[in-house]
């Protein structure tokens, strides 16, 4: 067994620290700085002073061959005076903000750990459910990120040709342009007029055009606009792609919400989902606001027209049934030949017409859309349209384009 010899421990009776006979012979009689237990010990090396302001506070080293002193200027710098508006003390303002943040943080949480209110409710980071539940047995064939779609462009788009026109249109009322905040006009409801949102595969006109091999890809203008503006969308959506022989049909599912007019989809303060809202807030959730905006657009597109006289196309509305009052809407089926193999046929909607000056001239066609004001009490910035719409139309329009970038792009 190995023997353990304990080391010799020396005790310094005369002072603190090792005894004089402890250091090796080569370290004896070397000068050193004596200290006591009450002396303050410094750092052997300070690495914390190399941060943001460390180098700014460091002074320059003095040369050894110069005198061991440094000239210090004790004169006070000249005081600068600011005339005119002077902001409050920033230190006091910062201190008040710190106390307010601390108080708000305490108020925002209960003792049981649950939250009060919505001060820390960052709506832009809320997780939204997918429009389609992906099954475990699905196989991922390809994934296309938005960054790739944003780079997809087609230059020199060929001129489209109209292959079929259906429906009838009322004429635009130019007197509606005189409406202002001081000369208001209530929005009339057109409850008895029928508005149809038929998917591609159920359109009888597209079915007839497909049987004649008019094109290879068939879609509606709503679906095409959604795909073209998909990089700006924030809400989940999906489309249905069906293949029949060498033809593709881009459609939608039953109950799909892609035909609804979204509200504040790209805003800083997005509407809440219905599951995250209280009973009092459900009226301002995503779906309820979209339904309201869609109904406003439906009624607005009819209110801007003169009831009665209509411009009729050669074919009747393919979706109207007996007993329904036909809304002022027409469908133009147009074809674009993208290349030698792909021909796109799309159903496009128009809402009204402007009478031509001559009797033999064809009228101009209109698409009528509306942006509606949404009063969100929790929004960071609230703009009163009634007080500023007549004088600041450009500012309000710019704000709406920012808050509804996806809808405006479509």
Short mmCIF file of C-alpha atoms in Angstrom, two decimals:
data_model
loop_
_atom_site.label_atom_id
_atom_site.label_comp_id
_atom_site.label_asym_id
_atom_site.label_seq_id
_atom_site.Cartn_x
_atom_site.Cartn_y
_atom_site.Cartn_z
CA UNK A 1 0.00 0.00 0.00
CA UNK A 2 1.29 3.46 -0.88
CA UNK A 3 2.29 5.51 2.12
CA UNK A 4 0.85 9.01 2.43
CA UNK A 5 3.10 11.66 3.95
CA UNK A 6 1.20 14.79 5.00
CA UNK A 7 2.89 18.05 3.96
CA UNK A 8 4.49 20.29 6.52
CA UNK A 9 2.33 23.26 7.48
CA UNK A 10 4.11 26.35 8.72
CA UNK A 11 2.44 28.94 10.94
CA UNK A 12 3.34 32.62 10.86
CA UNK A 13 2.98 33.76 14.45
CA UNK A 14 4.30 37.28 13.86
CA UNK A 15 1.92 38.34 11.05
CA UNK A 16 -0.50 37.40 8.30
CA UNK A 17 0.55 35.44 5.27
CA UNK A 18 3.31 32.89 4.68
CA UNK A 19 6.40 32.95 6.85
CA UNK A 20 9.66 34.36 5.53
CA UNK A 21 11.32 30.97 5.36
CA UNK A 22 8.62 29.49 3.12
CA UNK A 23 9.52 31.05 -0.29
CA UNK A 24 12.32 29.38 -2.22
CA UNK A 25 15.77 30.84 -2.07
CA UNK A 26 15.47 32.61 -5.44
CA UNK A 27 12.39 34.62 -4.35
CA UNK A 28 13.80 35.83 -1.07
CA UNK A 29 14.71 39.49 -0.50
CA UNK A 30 12.64 40.53 -3.55
CA UNK A 31 10.70 43.79 -3.11
CA UNK A 32 6.96 43.52 -2.73
CA UNK A 33 4.05 45.74 -1.71
CA UNK A 34 2.99 44.94 1.82
CA UNK A 35 -0.76 45.00 2.57
CA UNK A 36 -3.06 44.22 5.43
CA UNK A 37 -6.44 42.56 5.73
CA UNK A 38 -8.20 45.94 5.69
CA UNK A 39 -6.73 46.93 2.31
CA UNK A 40 -9.04 46.90 -0.71
CA UNK A 41 -7.98 44.36 -3.32
CA UNK A 42 -8.19 45.29 -7.01
CA UNK A 43 -8.61 43.20 -10.13
CA UNK A 44 -5.65 41.50 -11.69
CA UNK A 45 -7.24 42.09 -15.12
CA UNK A 46 -10.43 44.01 -15.98
CA UNK A 47 -12.22 42.66 -19.06
CA UNK A 48 -15.55 44.40 -18.38
CA UNK A 49 -14.19 47.77 -19.47
CA UNK A 50 -13.89 46.62 -23.10
CA UNK A 51 -17.59 46.97 -23.77
CA UNK A 52 -19.65 49.68 -25.32
CA UNK A 53 -18.27 52.73 -23.50
CA UNK A 54 -15.06 51.28 -22.13
CA UNK A 55 -12.68 52.55 -24.77
CA UNK A 56 -14.22 55.99 -24.69
CA UNK A 57 -13.38 56.41 -20.99
CA UNK A 58 -9.82 55.19 -21.21
CA UNK A 59 -7.11 57.85 -21.08
CA UNK A 60 -3.90 57.77 -23.03
CA UNK A 61 -0.75 56.42 -21.41
CA UNK A 62 1.86 59.01 -20.56
CA UNK A 63 5.38 58.54 -21.83
CA UNK A 64 7.87 57.30 -19.24
CA UNK A 65 10.50 59.83 -20.20
CA UNK A 66 8.11 62.76 -19.64
CA UNK A 67 7.10 64.18 -16.33
CA UNK A 68 4.81 61.93 -14.34
CA UNK A 69 1.90 64.27 -14.37
CA UNK A 70 -1.02 65.15 -16.64
CA UNK A 71 -2.48 68.61 -17.16
CA UNK A 72 -6.16 68.77 -16.23
CA UNK A 73 -8.41 71.61 -17.39
CA UNK A 74 -10.79 72.59 -14.59
CA UNK A 75 -12.58 75.25 -16.59
CA UNK A 76 -16.28 74.59 -17.14
CA UNK A 77 -17.37 74.38 -20.79
CA UNK A 78 -19.57 77.10 -22.20
CA UNK A 79 -23.23 76.45 -21.56
CA UNK A 80 -25.44 76.10 -24.62
CA UNK A 81 -28.92 77.57 -24.55
CA UNK A 82 -31.79 76.17 -26.57
CA UNK A 83 -34.44 78.67 -27.55
CA UNK A 84 -38.01 77.86 -28.45
CA UNK A 85 -39.61 74.52 -27.59
CA UNK A 86 -37.74 72.54 -24.96
CA UNK A 87 -38.69 68.93 -24.21
CA UNK A 88 -39.11 67.65 -20.71
CA UNK A 89 -36.31 66.17 -18.75
CA UNK A 90 -35.50 62.91 -20.51
CA UNK A 91 -34.10 61.33 -17.36
CA UNK A 92 -37.32 62.03 -15.50
CA UNK A 93 -39.38 60.77 -18.44
CA UNK A 94 -37.33 57.58 -18.64
CA UNK A 95 -37.69 57.06 -14.89
CA UNK A 96 -41.46 57.52 -15.14
CA UNK A 97 -41.67 55.03 -18.00
CA UNK A 98 -39.73 52.49 -15.98
CA UNK A 99 -42.12 52.85 -13.04
CA UNK A 100 -45.14 52.70 -15.36
CA UNK A 101 -43.84 49.56 -17.05
CA UNK A 102 -43.27 47.98 -13.65
CA UNK A 103 -46.78 48.86 -12.49
CA UNK A 104 -48.34 47.66 -15.73
CA UNK A 105 -46.44 44.40 -15.51
CA UNK A 106 -47.80 43.83 -12.01
CA UNK A 107 -51.33 44.72 -13.06
CA UNK A 108 -51.17 42.50 -16.10
CA UNK A 109 -50.77 39.29 -14.14
CA UNK A 110 -52.84 37.80 -11.36
CA UNK A 111 -51.53 36.00 -8.34
CA UNK A 112 -52.37 32.67 -9.93
CA UNK A 113 -50.15 33.48 -12.93
CA UNK A 114 -52.91 34.21 -15.41
CA UNK A 115 -53.04 37.41 -17.37
CA UNK A 116 -55.27 40.43 -17.06
CA UNK A 117 -56.32 42.34 -20.16
CA UNK A 118 -54.31 42.53 -23.36
CA UNK A 119 -51.40 44.89 -22.80
CA UNK A 120 -48.95 42.14 -23.66
CA UNK A 121 -51.12 40.66 -26.41
CA UNK A 122 -48.91 40.87 -29.49
CA UNK A 123 -51.41 40.10 -32.23
CA UNK A 124 -48.82 39.88 -34.96
CA UNK A 125 -47.27 36.85 -33.26
CA UNK A 126 -50.49 34.95 -32.65
CA UNK A 127 -50.49 31.42 -34.02
CA UNK A 128 -53.31 30.80 -36.49
CA UNK A 129 -54.76 27.43 -37.33
CA UNK A 130 -54.14 26.13 -40.83
CA UNK A 131 -57.08 26.16 -43.22
CA UNK A 132 -56.43 22.47 -43.98
CA UNK A 133 -55.37 19.87 -41.46
CA UNK A 134 -52.39 17.98 -42.85
CA UNK A 135 -52.71 14.24 -42.35
CA UNK A 136 -49.92 12.03 -41.11
CA UNK A 137 -50.10 9.92 -44.27
CA UNK A 138 -49.55 12.90 -46.59
CA UNK A 139 -46.35 12.90 -48.62
CA UNK A 140 -44.62 16.23 -49.18
CA UNK A 141 -43.79 16.50 -52.87
CA UNK A 142 -42.63 20.10 -53.00
CA UNK A 143 -42.68 23.16 -50.77
CA UNK A 144 -42.65 26.64 -52.30
CA UNK A 145 -41.82 29.48 -49.88
CA UNK A 146 -43.19 32.98 -50.31
CA UNK A 147 -39.73 34.28 -51.10
CA UNK A 148 -39.68 32.11 -54.23
CA UNK A 149 -43.18 33.16 -55.27
CA UNK A 150 -42.23 36.82 -54.93
CA UNK A 151 -39.61 36.35 -57.65
CA UNK A 152 -42.04 34.75 -60.12
CA UNK A 153 -42.87 37.21 -62.84
CA UNK A 154 -44.02 37.00 -66.41
CA UNK A 155 -42.98 39.75 -68.75
CA UNK A 156 -44.80 40.56 -71.96
CA UNK A 157 -48.16 39.12 -70.93
CA UNK A 158 -50.18 38.57 -74.11
CA UNK A 159 -53.41 40.42 -74.70
CA UNK A 160 -56.44 38.44 -73.57
CA UNK A 161 -59.46 37.67 -75.67
CA UNK A 162 -63.07 37.44 -74.52
CA UNK A 163 -64.65 34.08 -75.30
CA UNK A 164 -68.01 34.48 -73.50
CA UNK A 165 -70.00 37.26 -71.78
CA UNK A 166 -72.96 36.71 -69.48
CA UNK A 167 -75.22 38.81 -67.25
CA UNK A 168 -76.51 42.38 -67.19
CA UNK A 169 -75.22 45.65 -65.71
CA UNK A 170 -76.85 48.77 -64.35
CA UNK A 171 -75.33 52.15 -65.17
CA UNK A 172 -73.10 54.12 -62.83
CA UNK A 173 -74.63 57.05 -60.93
CA UNK A 174 -72.22 59.98 -61.28
CA UNK A 175 -74.15 61.86 -58.61
CA UNK A 176 -72.61 59.53 -56.01
CA UNK A 177 -69.30 61.36 -56.48
CA UNK A 178 -70.77 64.36 -54.65
CA UNK A 179 -71.19 62.39 -51.43
CA UNK A 180 -69.01 63.75 -48.61
CA UNK A 181 -68.95 63.83 -44.83
CA UNK A 182 -71.18 66.92 -44.88
CA UNK A 183 -73.46 65.49 -47.58
CA UNK A 184 -73.81 61.94 -46.36
CA UNK A 185 -76.03 59.23 -47.78
CA UNK A 186 -77.02 56.08 -45.89
CA UNK A 187 -75.94 52.83 -47.51
CA UNK A 188 -78.96 51.05 -48.91
CA UNK A 189 -79.38 47.34 -48.30
CA UNK A 190 -80.12 45.05 -51.25
CA UNK A 191 -81.29 42.00 -49.37
CA UNK A 192 -83.33 40.51 -52.20
CA UNK A 193 -80.57 40.53 -54.80
CA UNK A 194 -78.62 37.32 -55.22
CA UNK A 195 -74.81 37.24 -55.18
CA UNK A 196 -73.13 34.01 -56.28
CA UNK A 197 -69.65 32.68 -55.48
CA UNK A 198 -69.50 29.52 -57.56
CA UNK A 199 -66.27 27.54 -57.72
CA UNK A 200 -64.57 26.77 -61.02
CA UNK A 201 -65.53 23.13 -61.41
CA UNK A 202 -69.24 23.91 -60.83
CA UNK A 203 -69.45 26.72 -63.38
CA UNK A 204 -71.59 25.50 -66.32
CA UNK A 205 -69.92 27.93 -68.73
CA UNK A 206 -66.42 26.71 -67.82
CA UNK A 207 -67.66 23.15 -68.14
CA UNK A 208 -68.85 23.94 -71.66
CA UNK A 209 -65.60 25.71 -72.58
CA UNK A 210 -63.57 22.78 -71.22
CA UNK A 211 -65.55 20.34 -73.35
CA UNK A 212 -64.57 22.44 -76.36
CA UNK A 213 -60.87 22.41 -75.25
CA UNK A 214 -60.79 26.20 -75.12
CA UNK A 215 -57.90 26.20 -72.64
CA UNK A 216 -55.71 24.02 -70.48
CA UNK A 217 -55.99 25.88 -67.14
CA UNK A 218 -59.32 27.16 -65.76
CA UNK A 219 -59.83 29.42 -62.75
CA UNK A 220 -61.76 32.40 -61.41
CA UNK A 221 -60.42 35.93 -61.04
CA UNK A 222 -60.71 35.63 -57.24
CA UNK A 223 -58.44 32.59 -57.12
CA UNK A 224 -55.93 34.03 -59.57
CA UNK A 225 -55.76 37.30 -57.63
CA UNK A 226 -55.22 35.35 -54.41
CA UNK A 227 -52.29 33.46 -55.93
CA UNK A 228 -50.74 36.62 -57.35
CA UNK A 229 -51.01 38.44 -53.99
CA UNK A 230 -50.25 35.41 -51.82
CA UNK A 231 -46.93 36.81 -50.59
CA UNK A 232 -48.80 39.63 -48.83
CA UNK A 233 -51.37 37.46 -47.08
CA UNK A 234 -51.27 36.80 -43.35
CA UNK A 235 -54.38 34.65 -42.89
CA UNK A 236 -54.36 30.94 -43.84
CA UNK A 237 -55.98 29.91 -47.11
CA UNK A 238 -56.03 27.01 -49.54
CA UNK A 239 -57.27 26.15 -53.02
CA UNK A 240 -58.24 22.90 -54.70
CA UNK A 241 -56.45 21.78 -57.87
CA UNK A 242 -58.18 19.11 -59.95
CA UNK A 243 -56.80 17.48 -63.06
CA UNK A 244 -58.89 16.07 -65.88
CA UNK A 245 -56.84 14.60 -68.74
CA UNK A 246 -54.50 17.43 -69.76
CA UNK A 247 -56.55 20.23 -68.12
CA UNK A 248 -56.22 21.81 -64.66
CA UNK A 249 -59.07 23.37 -62.68
CA UNK A 250 -58.21 25.74 -59.83
CA UNK A 251 -61.13 25.87 -57.41
CA UNK A 252 -62.06 26.16 -53.75
CA UNK A 253 -63.55 23.97 -51.07
CA UNK A 254 -67.12 24.20 -49.77
CA UNK A 255 -67.16 26.72 -46.95
CA UNK A 256 -63.93 28.38 -48.05
CA UNK A 257 -63.41 31.97 -46.92
CA UNK A 258 -61.28 33.20 -49.82
CA UNK A 259 -64.29 35.11 -51.21
CA UNK A 260 -64.62 37.15 -48.00
CA UNK A 261 -63.14 40.64 -47.77
CA UNK A 262 -60.52 40.53 -45.01
CA UNK A 263 -60.09 43.46 -42.61
CA UNK A 264 -56.74 44.75 -41.32
CA UNK A 265 -54.97 41.58 -42.44
CA UNK A 266 -51.59 43.30 -42.74
CA UNK A 267 -52.09 45.86 -39.94
CA UNK A 268 -49.96 46.22 -36.83
CA UNK A 269 -53.08 45.49 -34.73
CA UNK A 270 -54.75 42.55 -36.43
CA UNK A 271 -58.22 41.45 -35.34
CA UNK A 272 -58.38 38.59 -32.90
CA UNK A 273 -59.45 35.08 -33.66
CA UNK A 274 -62.83 34.13 -32.28
CA UNK A 275 -61.38 31.53 -29.92
CA UNK A 276 -59.10 34.16 -28.32
CA UNK A 277 -61.77 36.83 -27.91
CA UNK A 278 -64.12 37.52 -25.06
CA UNK A 279 -67.90 37.54 -25.66
CA UNK A 280 -67.80 41.33 -25.96
CA UNK A 281 -64.97 41.18 -28.53
CA UNK A 282 -66.44 38.52 -30.84
CA UNK A 283 -68.11 41.16 -32.98
CA UNK A 284 -64.64 42.44 -33.93
CA UNK A 285 -63.00 39.08 -34.66
CA UNK A 286 -61.52 38.07 -38.01
CA UNK A 287 -64.51 36.21 -39.44
CA UNK A 288 -67.20 38.64 -38.24
CA UNK A 289 -65.33 41.65 -39.64
CA UNK A 290 -64.78 39.83 -42.96
CA UNK A 291 -68.49 39.00 -43.28
CA UNK A 292 -69.39 42.61 -42.50
CA UNK A 293 -66.91 43.95 -45.07
CA UNK A 294 -68.21 41.52 -47.71
CA UNK A 295 -71.80 42.62 -47.14
CA UNK A 296 -70.73 46.27 -47.33
CA UNK A 297 -69.04 45.61 -50.68
CA UNK A 298 -72.12 43.82 -52.00
CA UNK A 299 -74.49 46.65 -51.08
CA UNK A 300 -72.03 49.38 -52.08
CA UNK A 301 -71.56 47.90 -55.56
CA UNK A 302 -75.33 48.17 -56.10
CA UNK A 303 -75.86 51.52 -54.35
CA UNK A 304 -73.50 53.30 -56.75
CA UNK A 305 -75.72 52.38 -59.70
CA UNK A 306 -78.99 53.67 -61.11
CA UNK A 307 -81.74 51.10 -60.69
CA UNK A 308 -83.78 50.27 -63.73
CA UNK A 309 -82.13 50.46 -67.14
CA UNK A 310 -79.50 47.78 -67.79
CA UNK A 311 -76.90 46.90 -70.37
CA UNK A 312 -77.46 43.26 -71.26
CA UNK A 313 -74.89 40.85 -72.64
CA UNK A 314 -75.78 38.20 -75.22
CA UNK A 315 -75.97 35.45 -72.57
CA UNK A 316 -77.94 35.48 -69.33
CA UNK A 317 -76.49 35.07 -65.86
CA UNK A 318 -75.60 31.34 -65.64
CA UNK A 319 -76.15 31.13 -61.86
CA UNK A 320 -79.50 32.86 -61.44
CA UNK A 321 -82.45 30.64 -60.57
CA UNK A 322 -86.16 31.19 -60.93
CA UNK A 323 -87.56 33.58 -58.35
CA UNK A 324 -84.26 35.31 -57.58
CA UNK A 325 -83.68 39.01 -58.20
CA UNK A 326 -80.57 39.37 -60.32
CA UNK A 327 -77.85 41.66 -59.00
CA UNK A 328 -75.98 44.01 -61.29
CA UNK A 329 -73.10 41.71 -62.16
CA UNK A 330 -71.68 40.31 -65.36
CA UNK A 331 -69.14 37.59 -66.09
CA UNK A 332 -66.56 37.83 -68.84
CA UNK A 333 -64.72 34.62 -69.65
CA UNK A 334 -61.33 35.61 -71.01
CA UNK A 335 -58.47 33.59 -72.44
CA UNK A 336 -54.71 34.21 -72.31
CA UNK A 337 -52.25 32.10 -74.27
CA UNK A 338 -49.22 32.04 -71.96
CA UNK A 339 -47.10 29.80 -74.19
CA UNK A 340 -47.48 27.10 -76.78
CA UNK A 341 -48.78 24.58 -74.24
CA UNK A 342 -50.59 26.64 -71.57
CA UNK A 343 -53.78 28.60 -72.24
CA UNK A 344 -55.49 30.19 -69.25
CA UNK A 345 -59.27 30.73 -69.14
CA UNK A 346 -60.57 32.85 -66.26
CA UNK A 347 -64.01 34.02 -65.16
CA UNK A 348 -63.84 37.76 -64.42
CA UNK A 349 -66.55 39.83 -62.71
CA UNK A 350 -67.66 43.40 -63.44
CA UNK A 351 -70.20 45.38 -61.41
CA UNK A 352 -71.40 48.31 -63.50
CA UNK A 353 -71.21 50.25 -66.74
CA UNK A 354 -70.82 53.88 -67.82
CA UNK A 355 -72.98 55.00 -70.70
CA UNK A 356 -71.11 55.83 -73.86
CA UNK A 357 -71.46 59.24 -75.48
CA UNK A 358 -72.41 57.77 -78.84
CA UNK A 359 -75.29 55.43 -79.52
CA UNK A 360 -73.14 52.90 -81.36
CA UNK A 361 -70.28 52.85 -78.86
CA UNK A 362 -69.89 50.17 -76.22
CA UNK A 363 -70.08 51.38 -72.60
CA UNK A 364 -67.16 51.31 -70.21
CA UNK A 365 -67.27 48.62 -67.54
CA UNK A 366 -66.54 49.10 -63.83
CA UNK A 367 -65.44 47.08 -60.85
CA UNK A 368 -66.74 48.72 -57.66
CA UNK A 369 -65.05 48.02 -54.31
CA UNK A 370 -65.21 49.65 -50.87
CA UNK A 371 -62.85 50.11 -47.93
CA UNK A 372 -64.77 50.38 -44.66
CA UNK A 373 -63.72 52.01 -41.41
CA UNK A 374 -63.10 49.70 -38.45
CA UNK A 375 -63.07 51.27 -34.99
CA UNK A 376 -60.82 49.10 -32.83
CA UNK A 377 -60.49 50.54 -29.29
CA UNK A 378 -57.34 48.49 -28.72
CA UNK A 379 -55.54 49.83 -31.80
CA UNK A 380 -52.43 51.94 -31.33
CA UNK A 381 -53.60 54.59 -33.77
CA UNK A 382 -57.25 55.46 -34.36
CA UNK A 383 -58.22 57.72 -37.26
CA UNK A 384 -61.70 59.23 -37.40
CA UNK A 385 -62.77 59.10 -41.02
CA UNK A 386 -65.69 61.46 -40.56
CA UNK A 387 -63.42 64.25 -39.37
CA UNK A 388 -60.57 63.77 -41.86
CA UNK A 389 -61.92 62.05 -44.96
CA UNK A 390 -62.71 65.27 -46.83
CA UNK A 391 -59.36 66.95 -46.10
CA UNK A 392 -56.92 64.03 -45.74
CA UNK A 393 -58.10 61.44 -48.25
CA UNK A 394 -54.57 60.56 -49.30
CA UNK A 395 -53.42 59.88 -45.74
CA UNK A 396 -56.43 57.68 -45.00
CA UNK A 397 -55.96 55.77 -48.26
CA UNK A 398 -52.26 55.25 -47.51
CA UNK A 399 -53.13 53.89 -44.07
CA UNK A 400 -55.71 51.52 -45.52
CA UNK A 401 -53.26 50.28 -48.16
CA UNK A 402 -50.81 49.54 -45.35
CA UNK A 403 -53.38 47.80 -43.14
CA UNK A 404 -55.06 45.91 -45.99
CA UNK A 405 -52.16 45.29 -48.35
CA UNK A 406 -53.32 41.83 -49.37
CA UNK A 407 -56.92 42.90 -50.07
CA UNK A 408 -55.92 45.99 -52.03
CA UNK A 409 -53.43 43.97 -54.09
CA UNK A 410 -56.12 41.46 -54.98
#
